[in-house]
């Protein structure tokens, strides 16, 4: 079934093309060079990206050939010169079975070694913390600091498989300590400073870290934030700790041990003191198995204690290199910027860009301080080639009066990546009309569960309004209906029907793997069920409509919330919206909450206009029973709106883990709202 769909997907024309690469860009793209290499090596005639995709999932020329899947991933290792041992023993065990698959069991590598190929005076890291702080590290300086931190970690007894917890802002020191830890085979886990005490303990408390790394400060919206009481409470409740390391946000050696109440059994160190204590020497790079654990990530936790998702070094590295080099066309020396915190998966994605010899651009703080121009000023001045952000950020810029292209030429910017939530049609248009005309807008979707993307960009292909360009190479992505049948031009469940290297190697403390299997394989047998409500167009493009558990079902008809948001947020007075189901008269009804601009009101006229727009542009079933104004909308710490929490509140159910939310206090606006009890 998928095979015939692929033929349809990749040979039909689509409408409303917003961007098309020049012949020169296509010819020089890493994708084209890689495809030519594969053709020559295997005597093939892959004519374009889509034929390369079919080959990478074992479906080329109408033949099912899983050997080509192995060859695809093997050639990512070889062509992009990922440093590893045992080149003559490439294999994948149980390539047909998600539960038993094992990628490259004979291959050994060191993640850090692959990120520190360079050691010269060119820039490796550029950092800005609002208008408080700027730092730049050359590759030589980065190698030097990693060397010293590795020596320090060895001196305090850090070994492979030890857990290290990072409670850190997005600053260079976070990366140097992480790379040092990863070089020794330690397992690293991250939370950003905006997490509350319980949110941190819900995560780090499960993994029993041996070392806790924290910063004395963070910045946000023009303020320097210090909270040593919070730090003390976290440390006091992490009973497994043997050592803590404090990093000074500002470049001054201030030891705050007197402000932190710790057990005498826990040893304190200061980052700058450590740098002075050790001399540079060659970094050790012991090799570990391809699937050696590298990261512990966390599910959103909005429906209970977060699941601890463990990702392997090899799977993470090979997937990120594939996405960076082929789907984003990263080249040596490119400046790559993703606006993210350390608590979002895109942080790990950004850091891995060092493996492509790119300069990574870090930013910590509010993207709107002191004005909406902040990030575009940064992108322009640093000559950024790839800028990534959330769809919500683009929507927020769209709601201001700031037109980026009128002030910043962004001459070096070739790619804009957007993820976190669906990017609306109007936001696609805004990028091309108001940011830059000649740019590949790569909408991405995947997530923490796979530390990468299922669907993303194609620098050699066209961009169509509202559509993600393509499935990822090597990712056999389909959309299933409720009966497990692959469908085209219909909304359904996003699935992946072939194993891939970056799936989790296991969940922490899930000894019988029941949590892992129930998370992804309970709905369809031996098929990864991702939980996104999506559609594959006959053009080959993909549309994500939101999370499956957030789809609406009035009268038994499933509706993606993105359809509603796309219409509602076109109104100038509406900043944001959230649509959920309320149980009502033996069925459900749609309730729409809207956040308005400060000086605007939800008038009867505006309500009628919203309903009319939804009825005409979507369907009568999309029209909400109630439209209610709220001061704010709840979201996760990575900026995603939390529909499930609002749904629980208005239906009288408990929200199990409010600590996973950035602003749980706003749920009070939704609880027992008087309009929800009216016909």
XYZ file of C-alpha atoms in Angstrom:
679
model
C 0.000 0.000 0.000
C 2.742 2.460 0.930
C 4.599 1.760 -2.267
C 1.721 2.865 -4.479
C 1.164 5.891 -2.272
C 4.781 6.898 -2.699
C 4.354 6.911 -6.468
C 1.296 9.124 -6.089
C 2.921 11.330 -3.476
C 6.000 12.121 -5.444
C 4.607 12.621 -8.929
C 1.610 14.887 -8.397
C 1.735 18.647 -8.648
C 0.882 20.902 -5.733
C -0.372 24.498 -5.750
C 0.689 27.775 -4.103
C 4.438 27.393 -4.363
C 6.123 29.990 -2.134
C 9.779 29.199 -2.856
C 11.822 27.211 -5.318
C 15.593 26.672 -5.149
C 17.763 27.882 -8.003
C 19.536 25.382 -10.223
C 22.800 26.512 -8.655
C 21.533 25.748 -5.145
C 20.251 22.346 -6.217
C 23.519 21.473 -7.913
C 25.686 22.460 -4.920
C 23.398 20.995 -2.227
C 24.772 18.204 -0.043
C 21.685 16.203 -1.018
C 22.601 16.281 -4.690
C 26.228 15.387 -4.043
C 25.191 12.520 -1.758
C 22.687 11.198 -4.313
C 25.347 11.283 -7.028
C 27.704 9.390 -4.717
C 25.080 6.688 -4.062
C 24.334 6.376 -7.778
C 27.984 5.900 -8.618
C 28.732 3.548 -5.741
C 25.786 1.196 -6.361
C 25.289 1.720 -10.096
C 21.855 3.283 -9.564
C 19.965 6.010 -11.389
C 18.232 7.922 -8.603
C 17.041 11.035 -10.431
C 15.852 13.238 -7.579
C 15.279 13.540 -3.856
C 12.135 11.451 -3.897
C 13.797 8.482 -5.567
C 16.598 8.742 -3.012
C 13.918 8.705 -0.312
C 12.308 5.557 -1.728
C 15.707 3.860 -1.849
C 16.415 4.903 1.761
C 13.224 3.168 2.986
C 13.655 0.075 0.813
C 10.890 0.888 -1.691
C 12.820 1.978 -4.802
C 11.734 0.747 -8.259
C 8.696 -1.044 -6.855
C 10.813 -3.525 -4.921
C 10.959 -4.066 -1.174
C 14.647 -4.169 -0.256
C 15.570 -3.692 3.372
C 19.232 -4.070 2.484
C 19.090 -0.610 0.899
C 17.869 0.752 4.262
C 21.009 -0.596 5.918
C 23.120 0.782 3.067
C 21.522 4.218 3.443
C 22.404 4.539 7.130
C 25.812 2.921 6.594
C 26.611 5.569 4.000
C 25.630 8.359 6.386
C 28.402 7.013 8.634
C 30.890 6.708 5.792
C 30.132 9.635 3.466
C 30.034 12.211 6.265
C 33.053 10.608 7.924
C 31.506 9.981 11.314
C 34.452 8.737 13.366
C 33.882 5.117 14.392
C 35.518 1.687 14.634
C 34.746 -1.630 12.930
C 33.968 -0.256 9.478
C 33.935 -3.774 8.032
C 31.145 -5.046 10.284
C 28.034 -3.049 9.462
C 24.808 -4.818 10.325
C 21.346 -4.254 11.713
C 19.714 -7.009 13.749
C 15.940 -7.499 13.335
C 15.447 -4.578 10.963
C 11.751 -5.504 10.610
C 10.986 -5.472 14.342
C 10.734 -2.241 16.339
C 10.958 -4.118 19.628
C 14.046 -6.162 18.812
C 15.965 -4.016 16.331
C 19.611 -3.268 17.109
C 21.531 -0.843 14.923
C 25.219 -1.395 14.148
C 26.008 -3.631 17.145
C 29.677 -3.957 16.098
C 30.283 -0.210 15.652
C 31.942 1.795 18.427
C 32.287 5.575 18.589
C 32.663 8.593 20.853
C 30.020 11.298 20.458
C 32.255 14.136 21.684
C 35.097 13.210 19.341
C 32.759 13.697 16.414
C 31.794 17.175 17.627
C 35.367 18.323 18.241
C 36.975 17.546 14.902
C 38.265 21.105 14.632
C 40.858 22.744 16.873
C 41.671 26.124 15.366
C 41.023 29.838 15.774
C 37.692 29.881 13.932
C 34.550 30.400 15.999
C 32.808 27.349 17.460
C 30.278 29.091 19.742
C 28.758 32.570 19.817
C 26.573 33.473 22.806
C 24.321 36.356 23.764
C 22.281 36.666 26.960
C 19.805 39.413 26.103
C 21.806 42.655 26.398
C 23.622 41.505 29.547
C 26.301 39.184 28.281
C 28.209 38.148 25.161
C 30.852 35.447 24.728
C 32.650 33.819 21.843
C 34.678 30.611 21.900
C 37.038 29.485 19.168
C 37.404 25.793 18.428
C 40.748 25.911 20.256
C 39.143 27.483 23.333
C 36.291 24.971 23.223
C 38.734 22.054 23.044
C 40.757 23.530 25.889
C 37.757 23.910 28.195
C 36.447 20.431 27.362
C 39.900 19.013 28.118
C 40.014 20.683 31.516
C 36.459 19.682 32.360
C 37.161 16.084 31.351
C 40.155 16.013 33.692
C 38.009 17.467 36.449
C 35.258 14.890 35.965
C 37.815 12.083 36.078
C 39.254 13.553 39.289
C 35.855 13.370 41.033
C 35.240 9.811 39.870
C 32.790 10.256 36.991
C 32.604 7.061 34.945
C 30.593 5.717 32.029
C 26.878 5.291 32.792
C 26.985 7.830 35.642
C 24.078 10.288 35.405
C 24.784 14.015 35.322
C 21.957 16.520 35.787
C 22.237 19.954 34.172
C 19.986 22.681 35.606
C 21.377 25.302 33.284
C 20.650 28.248 31.025
C 21.692 28.093 27.370
C 25.290 29.261 27.829
C 28.634 27.961 26.495
C 29.612 26.362 29.804
C 26.638 24.010 29.554
C 28.088 22.662 26.315
C 31.683 22.317 27.509
C 30.644 20.368 30.601
C 28.243 18.232 28.585
C 30.871 17.376 25.962
C 33.353 16.471 28.680
C 30.800 14.216 30.358
C 29.742 12.590 27.087
C 33.382 11.923 26.190
C 33.575 9.656 29.274
C 30.356 7.793 28.505
C 28.315 9.586 31.183
C 24.552 9.982 30.652
C 23.381 13.595 30.587
C 20.006 15.137 31.322
C 18.845 18.755 31.131
C 16.308 21.130 32.670
C 16.243 24.878 32.125
C 16.142 27.323 35.081
C 12.490 28.180 34.490
C 11.489 24.729 35.783
C 10.098 24.820 39.297
C 11.384 22.691 42.150
C 8.869 19.876 41.757
C 9.278 19.835 37.988
C 13.025 19.351 38.395
C 12.643 16.675 41.072
C 10.002 14.827 39.013
C 12.681 14.479 36.353
C 16.089 14.302 37.994
C 14.729 12.462 41.013
C 14.017 9.424 38.837
C 17.525 9.106 37.381
C 19.591 9.493 40.586
C 22.339 11.777 39.286
C 25.832 11.629 40.722
C 26.669 15.203 39.693
C 24.446 18.306 39.605
C 25.466 21.296 37.463
C 23.756 24.662 37.979
C 24.228 28.364 37.249
C 24.177 31.092 39.870
C 22.012 33.247 37.580
C 19.853 33.402 34.501
C 18.354 36.334 32.616
C 14.885 36.944 31.278
C 13.003 40.005 30.094
C 15.631 42.430 31.320
C 16.052 40.887 34.766
C 18.876 38.919 36.343
C 17.327 36.025 38.228
C 18.957 34.341 41.225
C 17.225 31.822 43.490
C 19.592 29.971 45.777
C 16.694 28.762 47.928
C 15.381 26.829 44.941
C 18.848 25.455 44.188
C 19.255 24.379 47.808
C 15.882 22.626 47.862
C 16.658 20.707 44.674
C 20.088 19.611 45.893
C 18.681 18.616 49.292
C 16.155 16.305 47.652
C 18.540 14.632 45.197
C 19.885 12.044 47.618
C 22.221 10.436 45.092
C 24.454 13.489 44.612
C 28.173 13.272 45.331
C 29.272 16.514 43.662
C 27.836 19.845 42.517
C 29.351 22.346 40.096
C 28.363 25.993 40.066
C 28.758 28.033 36.894
C 28.890 31.815 37.157
C 26.618 33.325 34.508
C 28.750 36.425 34.354
C 32.490 36.072 33.817
C 33.615 36.565 37.373
C 34.791 33.913 39.801
C 32.244 34.096 42.616
C 31.790 31.052 44.811
C 28.302 31.008 46.298
C 28.795 27.974 48.507
C 27.809 30.091 51.532
C 24.367 30.629 49.949
C 23.675 26.939 49.356
C 22.912 24.566 52.224
C 24.403 21.213 51.257
C 25.338 18.029 53.032
C 29.007 17.625 54.036
C 28.957 14.481 51.888
C 28.519 16.606 48.750
C 31.598 18.284 47.274
C 31.259 21.775 45.772
C 33.292 23.070 42.803
C 33.240 26.299 40.830
C 33.601 26.170 37.035
C 36.110 29.018 36.744
C 38.192 27.603 39.589
C 38.316 24.279 37.778
C 39.579 25.981 34.591
C 42.466 27.492 36.562
C 43.317 24.225 38.285
C 43.954 22.079 35.213
C 46.278 22.474 32.225
C 45.289 21.582 28.687
C 46.155 18.103 27.494
C 44.874 15.888 24.731
C 41.258 14.855 25.268
C 40.648 11.157 25.833
C 38.165 9.538 23.472
C 37.319 6.022 24.642
C 34.996 4.259 22.207
C 31.576 3.056 23.323
C 28.991 0.855 21.586
C 26.817 2.559 18.975
C 23.798 2.313 21.299
C 25.562 3.495 24.454
C 23.190 5.829 26.374
C 23.890 9.541 25.933
C 20.771 11.535 26.851
C 17.851 11.102 29.198
C 14.983 13.169 27.824
C 11.526 13.594 29.340
C 7.986 13.383 28.055
C 5.972 16.551 28.602
C 4.601 15.204 31.853
C 1.251 16.968 31.527
C -0.620 13.698 32.152
C 1.542 12.353 34.983
C 5.147 12.020 36.097
C 7.357 12.431 33.010
C 8.664 9.302 31.311
C 12.467 9.157 31.160
C 13.399 8.525 27.533
C 16.949 7.261 26.963
C 18.657 7.982 23.640
C 21.848 6.402 22.386
C 24.934 8.247 21.193
C 25.142 6.611 17.773
C 21.467 6.900 16.910
C 21.382 10.548 17.960
C 24.544 11.416 16.056
C 23.747 9.623 12.806
C 20.212 11.054 12.708
C 21.325 14.609 13.462
C 24.122 14.485 10.880
C 21.623 13.228 8.295
C 19.154 16.021 9.093
C 21.789 18.734 9.290
C 23.786 17.825 6.196
C 21.051 16.555 3.869
C 17.794 18.204 4.973
C 19.254 21.539 6.135
C 22.342 21.633 3.887
C 24.766 22.581 6.672
C 28.284 23.205 5.362
C 31.615 23.816 7.087
C 31.669 27.199 8.788
C 27.926 27.840 8.581
C 26.453 29.739 11.506
C 23.498 27.814 12.917
C 21.055 29.312 15.429
C 18.069 27.636 17.025
C 16.232 29.693 19.612
C 15.743 27.167 22.398
C 16.287 26.495 26.067
C 18.188 23.515 27.466
C 14.850 21.939 28.386
C 13.742 21.495 24.759
C 14.896 18.759 22.378
C 16.074 21.323 19.851
C 18.946 22.126 22.224
C 20.532 18.726 21.631
C 19.786 19.098 17.919
C 21.611 22.431 17.870
C 24.650 21.211 19.811
C 25.105 18.297 17.391
C 25.644 20.843 14.590
C 29.231 21.041 15.846
C 29.693 17.649 14.165
C 29.121 19.404 10.831
C 31.896 21.903 11.637
C 29.317 24.657 12.082
C 29.464 27.619 14.419
C 26.526 27.336 16.792
C 24.775 30.496 17.936
C 23.334 30.496 21.454
C 20.786 32.874 22.923
C 19.496 32.957 26.494
C 16.542 35.030 27.634
C 13.411 36.565 26.167
C 13.263 36.854 22.367
C 11.292 40.081 22.785
C 13.610 42.004 25.106
C 14.152 44.844 24.746
C 12.046 44.692 21.569
C 10.755 42.240 18.932
C 13.861 43.082 16.884
C 16.221 41.285 19.264
C 16.699 37.952 17.464
C 16.737 39.478 13.978
C 19.401 41.946 15.058
C 21.413 38.982 16.345
C 20.867 36.915 13.178
C 21.873 39.798 10.924
C 24.932 40.907 12.883
C 26.291 37.353 13.249
C 25.602 36.435 9.609
C 23.480 33.413 10.550
C 22.734 30.981 7.701
C 20.158 28.761 9.484
C 17.673 30.181 11.981
C 15.313 27.886 13.838
C 12.495 28.805 16.173
C 8.992 27.834 17.221
C 5.865 28.380 15.170
C 4.530 30.393 18.104
C 7.448 32.825 17.830
C 6.672 33.462 14.165
C 3.000 33.944 15.055
C 3.973 36.363 17.813
C 6.206 38.439 15.503
C 3.333 38.520 13.027
C 1.112 40.120 15.685
C 3.545 43.033 16.189
C 4.128 46.012 13.929
C 7.740 44.968 13.326
C 8.574 43.998 9.739
C 12.031 42.320 9.864
C 12.939 42.789 6.181
C 12.491 46.567 6.448
C 15.402 46.863 8.873
C 17.544 43.742 8.503
C 18.680 42.441 5.083
C 19.598 38.998 6.494
C 21.926 38.462 3.537
C 23.360 35.183 4.819
C 20.058 33.630 5.905
C 19.197 30.663 3.653
C 17.002 28.526 5.920
C 14.326 29.136 8.536
C 13.264 26.148 10.621
C 9.978 26.091 12.493
C 8.764 23.481 14.942
C 6.953 23.015 18.251
C 3.456 23.282 16.781
C 1.854 23.482 13.317
C 2.861 26.483 11.226
C -0.268 28.118 9.828
C -0.699 29.112 6.178
C -0.623 32.791 7.113
C 2.680 32.326 8.919
C 4.189 30.741 5.809
C 3.087 33.829 3.890
C 4.384 36.165 6.603
C 7.877 34.668 6.405
C 8.121 35.225 2.655
C 6.421 38.608 2.618
C 7.981 40.154 5.725
C 11.178 38.299 6.678
C 12.894 37.143 3.489
C 11.742 36.102 0.054
C 14.657 33.832 -0.888
C 14.729 31.370 1.998
C 13.868 27.702 2.421
C 11.184 27.602 5.120
C 11.664 24.158 6.642
C 8.803 23.294 8.919
C 9.857 20.367 11.125
C 7.962 17.806 13.179
C 9.205 14.948 15.313
C 10.051 15.363 18.930
C 11.677 14.349 22.167
C 10.635 10.725 21.648
C 12.943 10.366 18.639
C 15.291 13.333 19.398
C 14.875 14.248 15.720
C 12.264 14.659 12.989
C 9.840 12.443 11.106
C 9.086 15.164 8.557
C 11.163 18.193 7.637
C 12.733 20.205 4.828
C 14.251 19.513 1.438
C 16.645 22.237 0.220
C 16.356 20.931 -3.353
C 12.547 21.012 -3.401
C 9.767 23.576 -3.520
C 8.022 25.018 -0.468
C 4.218 24.987 -0.613
C 2.058 27.033 1.707
C 0.984 25.151 4.810
C 2.914 21.982 3.994
C 6.014 20.373 5.470
C 8.145 19.428 2.490
C 8.985 15.771 2.994
C 9.409 12.765 5.271
C 12.942 12.365 6.576
C 15.272 10.154 4.583
C 15.280 6.662 6.066
C 11.989 7.348 7.871
C 9.085 5.349 6.437
C 6.359 7.787 7.430
C 2.704 7.119 6.699
C -0.720 8.221 7.913
C -3.088 5.486 9.123
C -6.834 5.545 9.545
C -8.443 3.931 12.581
C -8.252 0.506 10.917
C -4.491 0.710 10.376
C -4.789 1.361 6.650
C -2.379 3.787 4.970
C -4.234 6.809 3.572
C -3.496 9.807 1.345
C -5.358 13.153 1.324
C -7.168 12.165 4.538
C -6.459 13.041 8.136
C -5.283 10.282 10.425
C -2.557 9.044 12.742
C 1.079 9.792 11.902
C 3.031 6.529 12.044
C 6.400 5.129 11.050
C 6.355 1.592 9.680
C 10.084 0.803 9.636
C 12.606 0.981 12.518
C 15.123 3.850 12.557
C 18.358 4.454 14.509
C 17.189 7.305 16.762
C 14.271 5.565 18.435
C 14.810 5.376 22.214
C 17.073 2.568 23.340
C 14.864 2.177 26.432
C 12.971 4.056 29.155
C 14.685 4.554 32.505
C 13.444 2.218 35.269
C 11.234 0.356 32.792
C 12.717 -3.092 33.330
C 10.111 -5.069 31.401
C 9.895 -2.368 28.672
C 6.131 -2.153 29.182
C 6.064 1.662 29.408
C 8.157 1.919 26.273
C 6.028 -0.457 24.210
C 2.726 0.965 25.459
C 3.863 4.477 24.553
C 4.394 3.773 20.864
C 3.182 0.300 19.827
C -0.092 -0.271 21.661
C -2.331 1.089 18.907
C -0.801 -0.632 15.853
C 1.219 -3.870 15.787
C 4.933 -3.285 15.076
C 4.213 0.260 13.907
C 5.456 3.398 15.666
C 2.373 5.442 16.608
C 3.593 8.966 17.231
C 0.404 10.604 18.479
C 0.187 13.344 15.853
C -2.936 13.958 13.772
C -1.688 14.479 10.232
C -2.285 14.253 6.496
C -0.038 13.305 3.598
C -1.045 15.235 0.511
C -0.950 13.717 -2.952
C 1.708 16.355 -3.690
C 3.992 14.663 -1.160
C 3.704 17.452 1.425
C 2.667 16.758 5.003
C 0.325 18.746 7.245
C 0.318 18.298 11.028
C -3.002 19.231 12.649
C -1.982 18.771 16.280
C -1.743 15.992 18.806
C -4.113 13.057 18.391
C -5.216 13.272 22.007
C -6.172 16.911 21.411
C -8.344 16.310 18.356
C -11.998 17.173 18.766
C -14.791 14.676 18.207
C -18.187 16.432 18.282
C -20.885 14.173 16.881
C -18.294 11.478 16.189
C -16.377 13.538 13.591
C -12.660 14.068 14.333
C -11.406 17.627 13.891
C -7.799 18.791 14.169
C -7.422 21.848 16.379
C -4.935 23.399 13.949
C -7.790 23.875 11.477
C -9.507 26.110 14.018
C -6.387 28.006 15.085
C -5.469 28.729 11.481
C -8.728 30.643 11.001
C -9.147 32.225 14.420
C -5.647 33.653 14.741
C -6.038 35.602 11.506
C -8.136 38.103 13.469
C -5.942 41.074 14.324
C -7.323 41.444 17.850
C -6.643 37.790 18.795
C -3.155 36.907 19.977
C -3.727 33.189 20.534
C -6.444 30.593 20.995
C -7.032 27.127 22.406
C -9.889 24.771 21.510
C -10.973 21.809 23.632
C -13.916 19.466 24.106
C -16.415 19.704 26.939
C -18.659 16.772 27.778
C -22.206 17.913 27.114
C -25.576 16.148 26.905
C -24.218 12.658 26.193
C -21.855 14.043 23.544
C -19.158 16.689 23.417
C -19.086 20.281 22.275
C -16.226 22.561 21.226
C -15.192 25.369 23.535
C -12.860 28.017 22.116
C -10.841 30.227 24.449
C -9.158 33.313 22.997
C -6.439 35.582 24.317
C -6.970 39.128 23.053
C -4.683 42.114 22.759
C -4.525 44.128 25.973
C -6.921 46.877 24.906
C -9.406 44.680 23.026
C -12.672 43.014 24.074
C -14.540 39.929 22.885
C -17.613 41.601 21.474
C -20.725 39.856 20.084
C -19.671 41.097 16.652
C -16.244 39.484 16.933
C -17.830 36.228 18.154
C -20.137 36.180 15.134
C -17.214 36.906 12.792
C -15.183 34.041 14.256
C -18.051 31.590 13.917
C -18.786 32.751 10.389
C -15.175 32.368 9.292
C -14.964 28.845 10.723
C -18.233 27.821 9.115
C -17.260 29.095 5.668
C -13.562 28.124 5.621
C -13.789 24.866 7.583
C -17.253 23.399 8.187
C -20.277 23.891 10.451
C -18.821 21.224 12.754
C -15.782 23.419 13.413
C -17.938 26.181 14.897
C -17.506 26.248 18.704
C -20.499 26.149 21.026
C -18.834 28.793 23.199
C -16.148 31.406 22.601
C -14.686 32.723 25.842
C -12.025 35.358 26.493
C -9.169 34.444 28.880
C -6.158 36.502 30.037
C -3.647 33.795 29.143
C -3.246 30.294 27.716
C -1.360 27.470 29.472
C 1.744 26.139 27.782
C 4.645 23.766 28.314
C 8.101 25.134 28.990
C 8.967 24.674 25.321
C 6.048 26.941 24.358
C 3.426 24.408 23.246
C -0.146 25.094 24.325
C -1.491 22.448 26.715
C -4.890 21.470 25.367
C -5.135 18.331 27.515
C -4.777 20.340 30.729
C -7.580 22.750 29.772
C -9.760 19.839 28.679
C -9.237 18.187 32.066
C -10.023 21.360 33.994
C -13.275 22.205 32.215
C -14.452 18.598 32.576
C -13.743 18.497 36.297
C -10.710 16.206 36.055
C -7.399 16.554 37.860
C -4.378 17.933 36.022
C -1.815 15.447 37.245
C 1.445 17.324 36.777
C 1.166 21.075 36.696
C 4.920 21.378 37.284
C 5.446 20.429 33.644
C 3.758 23.687 32.644
C 5.404 27.092 32.383
C 2.324 28.924 33.740
C 0.029 26.504 35.616
C -1.580 29.372 37.529
C -3.579 30.362 34.438
C -5.687 27.190 34.708
C -7.664 29.048 37.371
C -9.211 31.147 34.583
C -10.774 28.011 33.082
C -11.955 26.259 36.212
C -15.668 26.552 36.976
C -16.081 29.276 34.382
C -19.736 30.424 34.560
C -20.254 30.348 30.789
C -19.397 26.646 30.631
C -22.569 25.743 32.509
C -24.863 27.579 30.098
C -26.600 26.250 26.996
